Coordinates of C-alpha atoms and ligand atoms in Angstrom, one line a residue:
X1267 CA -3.3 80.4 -62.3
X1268 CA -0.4 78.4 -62.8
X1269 CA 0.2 76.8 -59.2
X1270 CA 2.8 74.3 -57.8
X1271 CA 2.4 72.2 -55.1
X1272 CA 5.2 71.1 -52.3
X1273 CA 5.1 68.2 -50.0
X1274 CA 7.2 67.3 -47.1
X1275 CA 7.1 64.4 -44.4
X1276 CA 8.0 63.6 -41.2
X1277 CA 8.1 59.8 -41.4
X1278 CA 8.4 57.5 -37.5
X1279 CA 9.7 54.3 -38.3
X1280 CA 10.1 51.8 -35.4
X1281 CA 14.1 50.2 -35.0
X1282 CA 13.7 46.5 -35.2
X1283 CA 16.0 46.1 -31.8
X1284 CA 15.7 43.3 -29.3
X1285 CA 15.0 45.6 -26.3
X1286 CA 13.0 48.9 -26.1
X1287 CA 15.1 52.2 -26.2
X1288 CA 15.6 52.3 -22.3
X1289 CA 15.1 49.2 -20.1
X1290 CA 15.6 45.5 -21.0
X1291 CA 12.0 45.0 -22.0
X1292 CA 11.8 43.1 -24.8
X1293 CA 10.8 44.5 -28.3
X1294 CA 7.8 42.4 -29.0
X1295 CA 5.0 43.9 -31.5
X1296 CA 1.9 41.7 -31.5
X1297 CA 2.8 40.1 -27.9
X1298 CA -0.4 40.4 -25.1
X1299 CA -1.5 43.4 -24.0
X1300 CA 0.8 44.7 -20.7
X1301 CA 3.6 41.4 -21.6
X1302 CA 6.3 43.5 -21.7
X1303 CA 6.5 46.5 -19.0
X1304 CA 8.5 47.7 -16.3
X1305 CA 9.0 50.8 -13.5
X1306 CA 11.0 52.3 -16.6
X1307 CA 8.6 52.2 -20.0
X1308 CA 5.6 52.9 -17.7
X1309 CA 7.0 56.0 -15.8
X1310 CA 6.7 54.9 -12.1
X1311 CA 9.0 57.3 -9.9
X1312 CA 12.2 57.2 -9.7
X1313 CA 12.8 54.9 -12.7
X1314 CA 15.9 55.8 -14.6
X1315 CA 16.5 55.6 -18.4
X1316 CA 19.9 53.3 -19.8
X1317 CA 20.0 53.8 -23.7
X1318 CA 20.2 51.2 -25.8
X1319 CA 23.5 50.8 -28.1
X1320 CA 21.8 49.2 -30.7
X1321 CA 19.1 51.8 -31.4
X1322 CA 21.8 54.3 -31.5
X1323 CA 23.9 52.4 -34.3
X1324 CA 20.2 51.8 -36.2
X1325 CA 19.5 55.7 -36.1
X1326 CA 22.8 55.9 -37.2
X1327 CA 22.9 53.5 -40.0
X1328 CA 19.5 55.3 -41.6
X1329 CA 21.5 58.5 -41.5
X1330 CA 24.4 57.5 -43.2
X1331 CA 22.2 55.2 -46.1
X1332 CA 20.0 59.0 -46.2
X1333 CA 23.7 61.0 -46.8
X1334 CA 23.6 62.8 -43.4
X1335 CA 26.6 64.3 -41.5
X1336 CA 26.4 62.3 -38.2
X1337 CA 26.9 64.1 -35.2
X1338 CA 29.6 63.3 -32.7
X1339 CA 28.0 64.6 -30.0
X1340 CA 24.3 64.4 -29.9
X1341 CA 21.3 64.9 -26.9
X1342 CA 18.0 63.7 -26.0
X1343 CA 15.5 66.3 -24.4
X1344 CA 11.9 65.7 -23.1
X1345 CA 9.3 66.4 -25.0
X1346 CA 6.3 67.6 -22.6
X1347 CA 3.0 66.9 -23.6
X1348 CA -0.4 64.9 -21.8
X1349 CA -2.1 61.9 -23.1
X1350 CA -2.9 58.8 -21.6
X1351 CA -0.6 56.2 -23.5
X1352 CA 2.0 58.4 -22.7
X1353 CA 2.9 57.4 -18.7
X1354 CA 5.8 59.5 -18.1
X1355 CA 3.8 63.0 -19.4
X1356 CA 6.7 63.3 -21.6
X1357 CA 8.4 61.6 -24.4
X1358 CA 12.2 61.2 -24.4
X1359 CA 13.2 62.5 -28.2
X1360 CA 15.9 64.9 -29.5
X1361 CA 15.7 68.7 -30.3
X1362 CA 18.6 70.4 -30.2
X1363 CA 21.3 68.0 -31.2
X1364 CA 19.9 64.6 -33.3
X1365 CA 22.5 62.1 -34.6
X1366 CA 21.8 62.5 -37.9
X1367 CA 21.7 66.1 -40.1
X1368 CA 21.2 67.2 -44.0
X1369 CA 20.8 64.4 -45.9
X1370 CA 18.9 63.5 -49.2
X1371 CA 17.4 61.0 -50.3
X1372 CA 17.4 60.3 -54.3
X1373 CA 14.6 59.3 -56.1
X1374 CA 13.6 59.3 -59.9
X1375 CA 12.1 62.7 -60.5
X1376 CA 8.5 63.7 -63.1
X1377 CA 11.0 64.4 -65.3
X1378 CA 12.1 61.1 -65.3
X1379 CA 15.9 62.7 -63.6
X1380 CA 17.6 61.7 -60.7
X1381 CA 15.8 64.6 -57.8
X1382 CA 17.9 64.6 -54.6
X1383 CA 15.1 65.3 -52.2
X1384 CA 16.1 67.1 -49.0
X1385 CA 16.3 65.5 -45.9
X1386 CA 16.8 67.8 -42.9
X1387 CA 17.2 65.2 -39.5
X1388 CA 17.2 61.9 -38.3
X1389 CA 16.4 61.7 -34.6
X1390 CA 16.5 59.2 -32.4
X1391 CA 13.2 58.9 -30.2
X1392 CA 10.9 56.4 -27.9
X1393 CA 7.3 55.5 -29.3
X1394 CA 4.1 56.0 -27.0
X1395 CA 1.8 53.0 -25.5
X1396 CA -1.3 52.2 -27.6
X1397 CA -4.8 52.9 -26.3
X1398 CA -7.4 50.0 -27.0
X1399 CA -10.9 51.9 -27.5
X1400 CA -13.8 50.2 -26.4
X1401 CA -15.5 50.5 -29.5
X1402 CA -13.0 48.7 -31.4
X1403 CA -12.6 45.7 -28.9
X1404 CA -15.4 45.4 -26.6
X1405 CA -19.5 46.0 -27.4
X1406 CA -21.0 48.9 -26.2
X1407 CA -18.1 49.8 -23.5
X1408 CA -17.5 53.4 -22.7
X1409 CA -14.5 53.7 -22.2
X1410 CA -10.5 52.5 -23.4
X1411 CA -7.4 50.5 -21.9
X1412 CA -3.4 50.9 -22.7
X1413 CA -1.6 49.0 -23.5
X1414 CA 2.0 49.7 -22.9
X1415 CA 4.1 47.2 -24.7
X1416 CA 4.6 49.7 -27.3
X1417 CA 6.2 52.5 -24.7
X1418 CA 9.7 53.2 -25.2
X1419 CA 10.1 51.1 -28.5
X1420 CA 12.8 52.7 -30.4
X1421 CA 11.6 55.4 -33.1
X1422 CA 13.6 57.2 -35.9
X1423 CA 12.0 60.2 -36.9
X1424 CA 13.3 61.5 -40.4
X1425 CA 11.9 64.9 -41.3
X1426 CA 12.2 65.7 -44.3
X1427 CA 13.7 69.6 -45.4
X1428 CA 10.7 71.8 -48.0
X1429 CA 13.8 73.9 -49.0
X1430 CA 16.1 71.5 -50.7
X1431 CA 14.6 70.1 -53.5
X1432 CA 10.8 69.5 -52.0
X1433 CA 8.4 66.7 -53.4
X1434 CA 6.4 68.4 -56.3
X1435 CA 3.7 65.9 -56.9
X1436 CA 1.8 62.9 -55.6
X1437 CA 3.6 60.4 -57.9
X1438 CA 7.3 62.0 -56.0
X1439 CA 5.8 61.9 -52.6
X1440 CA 5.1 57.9 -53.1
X1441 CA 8.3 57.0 -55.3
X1442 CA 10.1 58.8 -51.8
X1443 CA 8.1 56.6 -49.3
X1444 CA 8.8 53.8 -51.0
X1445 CA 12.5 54.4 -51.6
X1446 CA 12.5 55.4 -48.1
X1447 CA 11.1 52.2 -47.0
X1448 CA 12.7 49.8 -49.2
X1449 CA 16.1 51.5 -47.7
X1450 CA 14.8 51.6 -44.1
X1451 CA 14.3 47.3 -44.9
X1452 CA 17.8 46.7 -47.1
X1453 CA 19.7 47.9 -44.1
X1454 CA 18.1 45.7 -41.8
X1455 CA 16.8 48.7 -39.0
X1456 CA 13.2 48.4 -39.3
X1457 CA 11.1 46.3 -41.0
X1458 CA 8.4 48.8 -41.8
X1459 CA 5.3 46.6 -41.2
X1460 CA 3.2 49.1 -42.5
X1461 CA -0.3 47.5 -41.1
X1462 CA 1.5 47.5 -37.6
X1463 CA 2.4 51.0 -38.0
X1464 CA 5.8 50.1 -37.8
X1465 CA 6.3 52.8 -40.8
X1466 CA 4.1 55.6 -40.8
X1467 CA 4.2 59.7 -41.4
X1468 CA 2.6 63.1 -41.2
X1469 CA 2.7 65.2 -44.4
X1470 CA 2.9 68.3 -44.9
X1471 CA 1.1 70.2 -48.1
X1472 CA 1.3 74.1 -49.6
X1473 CA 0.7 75.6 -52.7
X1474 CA 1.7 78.6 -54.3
X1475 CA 1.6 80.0 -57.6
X1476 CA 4.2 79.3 -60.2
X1477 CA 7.6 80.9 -59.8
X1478 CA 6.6 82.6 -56.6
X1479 CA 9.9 82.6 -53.9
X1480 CA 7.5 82.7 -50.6
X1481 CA 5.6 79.3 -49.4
X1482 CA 2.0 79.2 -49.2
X1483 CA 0.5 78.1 -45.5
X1484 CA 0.7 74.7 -45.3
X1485 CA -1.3 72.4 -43.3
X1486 CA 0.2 69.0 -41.8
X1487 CA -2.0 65.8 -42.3
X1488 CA -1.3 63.4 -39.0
X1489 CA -0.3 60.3 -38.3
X1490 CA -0.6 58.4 -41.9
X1491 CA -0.1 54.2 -41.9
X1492 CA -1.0 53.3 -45.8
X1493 CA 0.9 54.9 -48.9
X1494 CA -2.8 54.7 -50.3
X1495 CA -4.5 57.0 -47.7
X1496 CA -1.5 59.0 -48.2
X1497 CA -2.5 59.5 -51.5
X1498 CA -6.1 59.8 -51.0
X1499 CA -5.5 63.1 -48.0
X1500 CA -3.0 64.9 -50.7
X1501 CA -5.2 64.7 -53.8
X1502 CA -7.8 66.0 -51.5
X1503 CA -5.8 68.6 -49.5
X1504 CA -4.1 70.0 -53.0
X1505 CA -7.7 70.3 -54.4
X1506 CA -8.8 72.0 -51.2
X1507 CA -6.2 74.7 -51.4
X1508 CA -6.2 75.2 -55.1
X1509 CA -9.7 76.4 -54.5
X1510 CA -9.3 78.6 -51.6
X1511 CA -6.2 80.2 -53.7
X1512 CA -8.5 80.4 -56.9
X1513 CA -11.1 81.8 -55.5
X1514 CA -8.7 84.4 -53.5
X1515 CA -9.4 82.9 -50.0
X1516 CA -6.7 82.0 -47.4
X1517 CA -5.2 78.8 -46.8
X1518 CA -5.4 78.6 -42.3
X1519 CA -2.0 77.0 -41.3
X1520 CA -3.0 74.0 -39.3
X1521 CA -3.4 70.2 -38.3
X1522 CA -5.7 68.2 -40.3
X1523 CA -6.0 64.4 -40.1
X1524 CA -7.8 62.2 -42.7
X1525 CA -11.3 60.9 -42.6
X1526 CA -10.5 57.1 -43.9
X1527 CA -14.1 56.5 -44.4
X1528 CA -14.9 59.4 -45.9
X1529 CA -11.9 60.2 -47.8
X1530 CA -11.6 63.8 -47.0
X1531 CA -9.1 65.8 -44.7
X1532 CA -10.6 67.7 -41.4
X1533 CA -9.2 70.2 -39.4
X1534 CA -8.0 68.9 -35.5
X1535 CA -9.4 71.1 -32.8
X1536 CA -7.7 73.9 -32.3
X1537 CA -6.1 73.2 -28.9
X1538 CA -4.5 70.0 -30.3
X1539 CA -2.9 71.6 -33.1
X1540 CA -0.8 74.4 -31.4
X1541 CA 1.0 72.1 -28.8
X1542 CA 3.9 73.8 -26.6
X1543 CA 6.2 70.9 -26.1
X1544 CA 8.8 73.0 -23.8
X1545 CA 11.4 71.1 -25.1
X1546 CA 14.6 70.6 -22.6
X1547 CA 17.4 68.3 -22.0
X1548 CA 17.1 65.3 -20.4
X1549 CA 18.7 65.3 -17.1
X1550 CA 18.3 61.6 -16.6
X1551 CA 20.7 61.2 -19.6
X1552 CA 24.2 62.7 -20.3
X1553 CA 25.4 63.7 -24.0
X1554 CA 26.3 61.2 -26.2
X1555 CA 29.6 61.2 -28.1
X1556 CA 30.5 59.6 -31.1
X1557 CA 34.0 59.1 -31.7
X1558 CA 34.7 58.8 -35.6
X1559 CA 36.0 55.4 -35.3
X1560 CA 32.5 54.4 -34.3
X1561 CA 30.6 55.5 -36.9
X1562 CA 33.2 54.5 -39.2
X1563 CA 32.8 50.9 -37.9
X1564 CA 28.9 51.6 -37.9
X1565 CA 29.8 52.4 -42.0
X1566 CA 31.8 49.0 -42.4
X1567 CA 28.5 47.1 -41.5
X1568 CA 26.4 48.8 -44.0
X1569 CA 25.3 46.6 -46.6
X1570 CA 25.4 48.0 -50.4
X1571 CA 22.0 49.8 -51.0
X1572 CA 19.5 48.8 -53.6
X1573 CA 20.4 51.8 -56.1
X1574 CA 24.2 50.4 -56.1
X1575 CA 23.4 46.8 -56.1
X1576 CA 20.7 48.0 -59.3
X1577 CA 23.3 49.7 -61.1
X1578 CA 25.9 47.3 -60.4
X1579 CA 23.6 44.9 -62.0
X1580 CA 23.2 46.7 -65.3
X1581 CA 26.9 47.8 -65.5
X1582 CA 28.7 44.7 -64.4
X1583 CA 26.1 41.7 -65.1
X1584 CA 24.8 42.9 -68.1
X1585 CA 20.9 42.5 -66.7
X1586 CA 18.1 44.8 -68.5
X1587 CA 17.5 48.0 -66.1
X1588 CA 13.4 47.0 -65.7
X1589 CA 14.6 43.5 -64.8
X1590 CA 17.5 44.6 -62.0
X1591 CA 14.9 47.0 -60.8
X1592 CA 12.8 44.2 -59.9
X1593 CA 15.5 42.0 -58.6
X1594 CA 16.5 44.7 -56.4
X1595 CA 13.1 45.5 -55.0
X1596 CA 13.9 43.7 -51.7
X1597 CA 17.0 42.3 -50.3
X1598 CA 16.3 38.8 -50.0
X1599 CA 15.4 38.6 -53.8
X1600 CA 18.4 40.3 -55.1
X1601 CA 20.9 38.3 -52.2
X1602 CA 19.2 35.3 -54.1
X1603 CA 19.9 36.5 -57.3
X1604 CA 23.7 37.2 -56.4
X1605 CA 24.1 33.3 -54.6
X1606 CA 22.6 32.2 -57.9
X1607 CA 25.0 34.3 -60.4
X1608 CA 27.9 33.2 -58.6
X1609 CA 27.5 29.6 -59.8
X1610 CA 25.4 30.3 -63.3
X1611 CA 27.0 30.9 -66.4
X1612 CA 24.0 32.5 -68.5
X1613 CA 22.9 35.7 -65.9
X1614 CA 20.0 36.7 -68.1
X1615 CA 18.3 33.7 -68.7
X1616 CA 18.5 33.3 -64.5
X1617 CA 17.3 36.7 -64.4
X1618 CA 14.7 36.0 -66.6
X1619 CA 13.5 32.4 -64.8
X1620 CA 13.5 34.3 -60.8
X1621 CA 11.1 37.1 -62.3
X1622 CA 8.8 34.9 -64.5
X1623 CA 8.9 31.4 -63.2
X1624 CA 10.2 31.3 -60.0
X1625 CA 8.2 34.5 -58.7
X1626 CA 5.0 32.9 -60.6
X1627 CA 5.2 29.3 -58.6
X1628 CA 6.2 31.2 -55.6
X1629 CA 2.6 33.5 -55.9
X1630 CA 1.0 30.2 -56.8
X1631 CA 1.7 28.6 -53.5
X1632 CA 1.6 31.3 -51.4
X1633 CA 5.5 30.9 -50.4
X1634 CA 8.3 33.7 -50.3
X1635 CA 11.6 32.8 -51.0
X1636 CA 12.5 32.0 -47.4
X1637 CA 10.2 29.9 -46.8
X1638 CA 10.9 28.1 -50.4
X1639 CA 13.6 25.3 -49.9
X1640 CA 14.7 25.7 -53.7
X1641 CA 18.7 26.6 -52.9
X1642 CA 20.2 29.1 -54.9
X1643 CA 23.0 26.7 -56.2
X1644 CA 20.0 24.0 -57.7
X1645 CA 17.7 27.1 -59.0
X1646 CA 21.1 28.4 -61.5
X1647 CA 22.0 24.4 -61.7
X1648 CA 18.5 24.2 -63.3
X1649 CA 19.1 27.4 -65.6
X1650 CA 22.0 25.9 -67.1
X1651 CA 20.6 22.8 -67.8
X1652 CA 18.1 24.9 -70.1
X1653 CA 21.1 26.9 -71.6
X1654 CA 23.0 23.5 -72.1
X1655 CA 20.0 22.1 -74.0
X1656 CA 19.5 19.2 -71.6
X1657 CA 15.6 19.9 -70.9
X1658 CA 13.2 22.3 -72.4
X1659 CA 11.2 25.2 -70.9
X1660 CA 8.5 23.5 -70.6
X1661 CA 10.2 20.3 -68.0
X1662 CA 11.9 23.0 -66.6
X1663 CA 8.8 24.2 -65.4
X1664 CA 7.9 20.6 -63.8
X1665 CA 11.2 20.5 -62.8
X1666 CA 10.7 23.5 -60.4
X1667 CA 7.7 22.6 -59.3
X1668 CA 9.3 19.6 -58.3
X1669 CA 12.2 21.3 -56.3
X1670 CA 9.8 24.0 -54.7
X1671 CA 7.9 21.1 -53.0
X1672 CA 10.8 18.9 -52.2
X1673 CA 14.2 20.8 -51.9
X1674 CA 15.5 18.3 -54.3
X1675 CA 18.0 19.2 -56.5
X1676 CA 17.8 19.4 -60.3
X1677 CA 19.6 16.3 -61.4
X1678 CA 18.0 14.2 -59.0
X1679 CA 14.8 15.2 -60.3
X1680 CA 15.5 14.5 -63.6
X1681 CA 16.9 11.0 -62.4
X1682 CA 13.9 9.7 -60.7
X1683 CA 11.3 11.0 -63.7
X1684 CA 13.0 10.4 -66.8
X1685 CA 12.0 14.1 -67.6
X1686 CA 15.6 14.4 -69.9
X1687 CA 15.2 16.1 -72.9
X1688 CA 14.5 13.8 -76.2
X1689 CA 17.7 14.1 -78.5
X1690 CA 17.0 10.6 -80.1
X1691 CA 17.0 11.0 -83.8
X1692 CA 14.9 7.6 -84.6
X1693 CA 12.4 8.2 -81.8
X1694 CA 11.8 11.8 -82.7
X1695 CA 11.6 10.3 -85.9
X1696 CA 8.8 7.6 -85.5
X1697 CA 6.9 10.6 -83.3
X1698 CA 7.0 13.1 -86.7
X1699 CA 5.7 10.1 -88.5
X1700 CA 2.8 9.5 -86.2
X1701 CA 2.1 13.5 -86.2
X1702 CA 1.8 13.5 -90.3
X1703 CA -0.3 10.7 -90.9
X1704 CA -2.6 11.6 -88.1
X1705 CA -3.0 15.6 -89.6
X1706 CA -2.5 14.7 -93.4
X1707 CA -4.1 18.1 -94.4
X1708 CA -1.5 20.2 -92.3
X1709 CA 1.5 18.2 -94.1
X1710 CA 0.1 18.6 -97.6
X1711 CA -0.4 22.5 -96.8
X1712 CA 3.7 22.5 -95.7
X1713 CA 4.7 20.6 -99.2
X1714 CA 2.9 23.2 -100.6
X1715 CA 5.5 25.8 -99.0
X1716 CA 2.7 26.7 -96.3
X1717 CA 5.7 27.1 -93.9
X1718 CA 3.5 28.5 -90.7
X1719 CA 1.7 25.1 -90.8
X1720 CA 5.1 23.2 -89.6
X1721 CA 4.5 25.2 -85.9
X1722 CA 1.1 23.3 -85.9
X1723 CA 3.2 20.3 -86.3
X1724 CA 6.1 20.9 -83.8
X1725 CA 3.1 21.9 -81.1
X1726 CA 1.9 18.2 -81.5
X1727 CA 5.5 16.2 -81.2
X1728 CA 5.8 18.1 -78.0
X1729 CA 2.2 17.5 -76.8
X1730 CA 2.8 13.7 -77.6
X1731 CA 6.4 14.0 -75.5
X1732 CA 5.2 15.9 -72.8
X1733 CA 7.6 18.6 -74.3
X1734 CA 10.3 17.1 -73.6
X1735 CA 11.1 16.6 -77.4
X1736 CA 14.0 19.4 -79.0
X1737 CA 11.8 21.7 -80.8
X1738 CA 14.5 22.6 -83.3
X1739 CA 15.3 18.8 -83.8
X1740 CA 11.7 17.9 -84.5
X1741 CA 11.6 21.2 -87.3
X1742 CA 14.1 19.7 -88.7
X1743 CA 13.1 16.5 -89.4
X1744 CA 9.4 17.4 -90.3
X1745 CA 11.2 19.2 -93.0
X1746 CA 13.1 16.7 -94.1
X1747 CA 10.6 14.1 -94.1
X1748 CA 8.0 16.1 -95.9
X1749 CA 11.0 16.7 -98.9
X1750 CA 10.7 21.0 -98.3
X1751 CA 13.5 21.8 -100.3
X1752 CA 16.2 24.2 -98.4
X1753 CA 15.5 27.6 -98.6
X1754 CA 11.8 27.3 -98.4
X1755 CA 12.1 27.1 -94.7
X1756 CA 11.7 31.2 -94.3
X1757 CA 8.1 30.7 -96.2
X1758 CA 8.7 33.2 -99.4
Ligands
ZN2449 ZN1 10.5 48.4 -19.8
MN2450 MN1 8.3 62.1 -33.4

C-alpha cells in the first residue's frame, strides 16, 4: 500500500526580552535557582499581571516574518491545569483571539520547489518553572525542587496548520525547524538556544494511504529539544504506524513522548494525555488592541529576512546561490559580508575568502565572528590586495592570521613583515636559477617539451620565497630561461 505521511508542530520558543511576560523580574536563563521571583511569577494571592510591551511586539514580529494577518484586538485566557512548576494552577496563554493568524512559512520542498507550509497561529504565552529531580542533581534523594526563574518567561507558540500544505517527510519537517529557527534568530526575538530549551516542539504524525481525503489518527510526540531526537521519534512513529495500517490494525489517537535512551516512542498514561484545560479569559487582563499604526511601526523595524537578503545576493551581487546560502545562514555572517561588500571591489573573491579562509581560521581558534577583532573594512582591504596582485594566496593566509590575533589592519601587517609580494624581475631571476641547477633532471624533462614538469618548478620558487614570489612571473621566466620556444607552453 502506497501510504503518505503528514507531520505538523507546535513549536514554544522563548522571547529574548529583558523582563518576564508580567512583573519586572528579570529574564535571566542560567541565573541561580529562585534569583529572579516575585508575588507575581510565583502565584502568591492577590498578585496582579502587567503585560510586557516588548513581548507583545516580539510575538508580533514572528507573525508578520511567518506571513500572518495580525490581529487588532487580541486576549489572553487561563489555561487550567495542576503541576508543581506551575504556581498559579494555571498558565496565562491565548485561545480564542492570538495576535497572530494564517501564516506560512516557505521552505524548499522534496521536489526540490518552493512548499508554503501552513502556519495556523502565533500566540503569545508565559513559560512554566522548572522542576530539579533529585536524581539528576542530588545522590540518592527522593524527591525534587523548582525552580521558578523560568515562570512567566515570555513564550511564542506557533502551531502549525495539517491542512495547508502539511510537512510530507522527515527531510521537510527538519528544513521547516530550521527555517523556522534561523527566522526566529534573524529577527532578533529569540535566540533559540536549543540545549536551554529556549526552542523546542511537540509533533504531530499520521498516515494514510495515498490519495485518500480523510487523515489517519495521529499521535502527538511531546516536548522535543534536539532536531536529532526529532528525527529519531518520527522515523520510529512513521514505522510504527505503517505497520499497524499494513497489518490492518488501528492507529490509537494519543500522547506519546520519546524514550532518548532507547530511541523509541511510548504512549503517556492515559490521564495525562486527555487534559481539559477549561480554557477562559483572563479577568486580570483586559483586551489588547492593536491599532494599525502599531504594527505598521512594529513592520518598519523588521530587518530583511534571510530568503530576501539570499536572493538579493544572487540577483544583485552576482554571488553563486550555494555560497549566498551559506552567507546567509545566520545574521551576523551575512551583516559581515554586506560591511565588507560595501568597501570591496571583487564580491566573489570576498565571498569566497569569508567561507573558506576566514570560516576555516575562525574553527581553528575556536572564535566566532564577534568575538574575532578582524573589521570588516581590513578583511575586504585584504581581498583586494589579492585581486590587485599585491600578495599571493598563500601571505594572505599569514596575513589573516595575523589580523585575527591582533586587530591590525592589512597594510600594517604587510609593513612590519615585509610579507609584499615579489615582483622583482632580477631577484625572481637569481631564485629560477638556483631552482634549475639544484633539480637539473626536471629542467632537461621541460626542454624536452615536458611542460607539467615547469609546475614542479614554480612549487619550489615559492617554497624558497615563502610564496610570496608571482607564480605567473616565475612561469615566465623558467620558460624563458630554459629557451621553450612559444607555443610549447600548452604541452602538445
Ligand atoms: Zn516576577
Ligand atoms: Mn503552549
Amino acid at each position: 500500500m502506497d501510504t503518505e505521511v503528514i507531520i505538523c508542530f507546535e513549536v514554544h520558543a522563548e522571547l529574548g526580552t529583558q523582563t518576564k511576560l508580567f512583573c519586572g523580574c528579570r529574564n535571566a536563563p542560567g541565573a541561580a535557582p529562585n534569583s529572579h521571583i516575585c508575588p507575581v511569577c510565583t502565584g502568591q494571592p492577590g498578585a496582579l499581571p502587567v503585560l510586557n510591551r516588548r513581548a507583545v511586539e516580539y510575538c508580533v514580529k514572528a507573525g508578520l516574518a511567518f506571513n500572518c494577518d495580525i490581529n487588532t484586538e487580541a486576549r489572553f485566557a487561563r489555561k487550567n491545569y495542576f503541576y508543581p512548576d506551575l504556581p498559579k494552577g494555571y498558565q496565562i496563554s491565548q485561545y480564542e483571539r492570538p495576535f497572530c493568524e494564517n501564516g506560512f512559512l516557505e521552505i524548499e520542498g522534496d521536489d526540490g520547489r518552493p512548499y508554503s507550509v501552513g502556519i495556523r497561529r502565533i500566540h503569545l504565552e508565559e513559560d512554566a518553572g522548572k522542576l530539579v529531580h533529585s536524581s539528576e542533581a542530588f545522590d540518592e534523594a527522593d524527591y525534587s525542587l523548582v525552580d521558578f526563574n523560568r515562570a512567566s518567561v515570555p513564550l511564542i507558540e506557533i502551531v502549525g496548520d495539517h491542512t495547508r500544505n502539511p510537512l510530507r517527510s522527515i527531510r521537510e519537517a527538519r528544513a521547516y525547524l530550521e527555517k523556522m529557527r534561523q527566522v526566529l534568530r534573524y529577527i532578533g526575538v529569540s535566540e533559540c538556544n536549543m540545549e536551554q530549551g529556549q526552542f523546542r516542539c511537540d509533533v504531530n504524525v499520521s498516515i494514510r494511504p495515498q490519495g485518500s481525503a480523510e487523515y489517519g489518527n495521529r499521535s502527538e510526540i511531546k516536548n522535543m529539544a534536539s532536531f536529532r531526537f526529532v528525527t529519531e521519534a518520527l522515523e520510529y512513529e512513521i514505522d510504527r504506524q505503517s505497520e499497524l495500517l499494513r497489518s490492518g490494525k488501528p492507529v490509537i489517537q494519543e500522547t506519546r513522548l520519546f524514550d532518548e535512551e532507547r530511541r523509541v516512542t511510548l504512549p503517556m498514561r492515559s490521564k495525562e494525555d486527555a487534559p481539559d484545560y477549561r480554557y477562559f479569559p483572563d479577568p486580570d487582563l483586559v483586551q489588547i488592541d492593536l491599532d494599525r499604526e502599531t504594527i505598521e511601526a512594529i513592520r518598519k523595524t523588521m530587518p530583511e529576512l534571510p530568503d530576501d537578503r539570499l536572493a538579493r545576493m544572487v540577483r544583485d551581487v552576482g554571488i553563486p546561490r550555494e555560497e549566498a546560502a551559506i552567507l546567509t545562514r545566520d545574521r551576523k555572517t551575512s551583516d559581515f559580508f554586506d560591511r565588507c561588500a560595501s568597501t570591496c571591489s571583487d564580491t566573489s573573491r570576498l565571498s569566497r575568502w569569508i567561507i573558506k579562509d576566514l570560516f576555516r581560521v575562525l574553527n581553528r581558534d575556536g572564535l566566532t565572528l564577534e568575538s574575532c577583532p578582524v573589521r570588516p573594512e581590513d578583511f575586504s582591504g585584504l581581498v583586494d590586495l589579492i585581486s590587485q596582485g599585491a600578495v599571493t594566496d598563500q601571505t594572505a593566509r599569514t596575513v589573516l592570521d595575523e589580523m585575527v590575533r591582533s586587530g591590525k589592519a592589512p597594510q600594517e601587517i604587510l609593513g612590519e613583515k615585509d610579507l609584499g609580494i615579489i615582483g622583482d624581475a632580477q631577484t625572481l631571476e637569481q631564485t629560477v636559477d638556483g631552482v634549475t641547477g639544484e633539480h637539473p633532471e626536471v629542467a632537461a624533462k621541460i626542454r624536452q617539451g615536458r611542460m607539467e614538469a615547469v609546475n614542479f618548478l614554480v612549487g619550489q620558487v615559492m617554497r624558497k620565497t615563502s610564496g610570496r614570489a608571482d607564480a605567473g612571473k616565475v612561469r615566465d621566466i623558467i620558460l624563458r630561461r630554459l629557451a621553450v620556444p612559444e607555443g610549447r607552453e600548452d604541452g602538445e
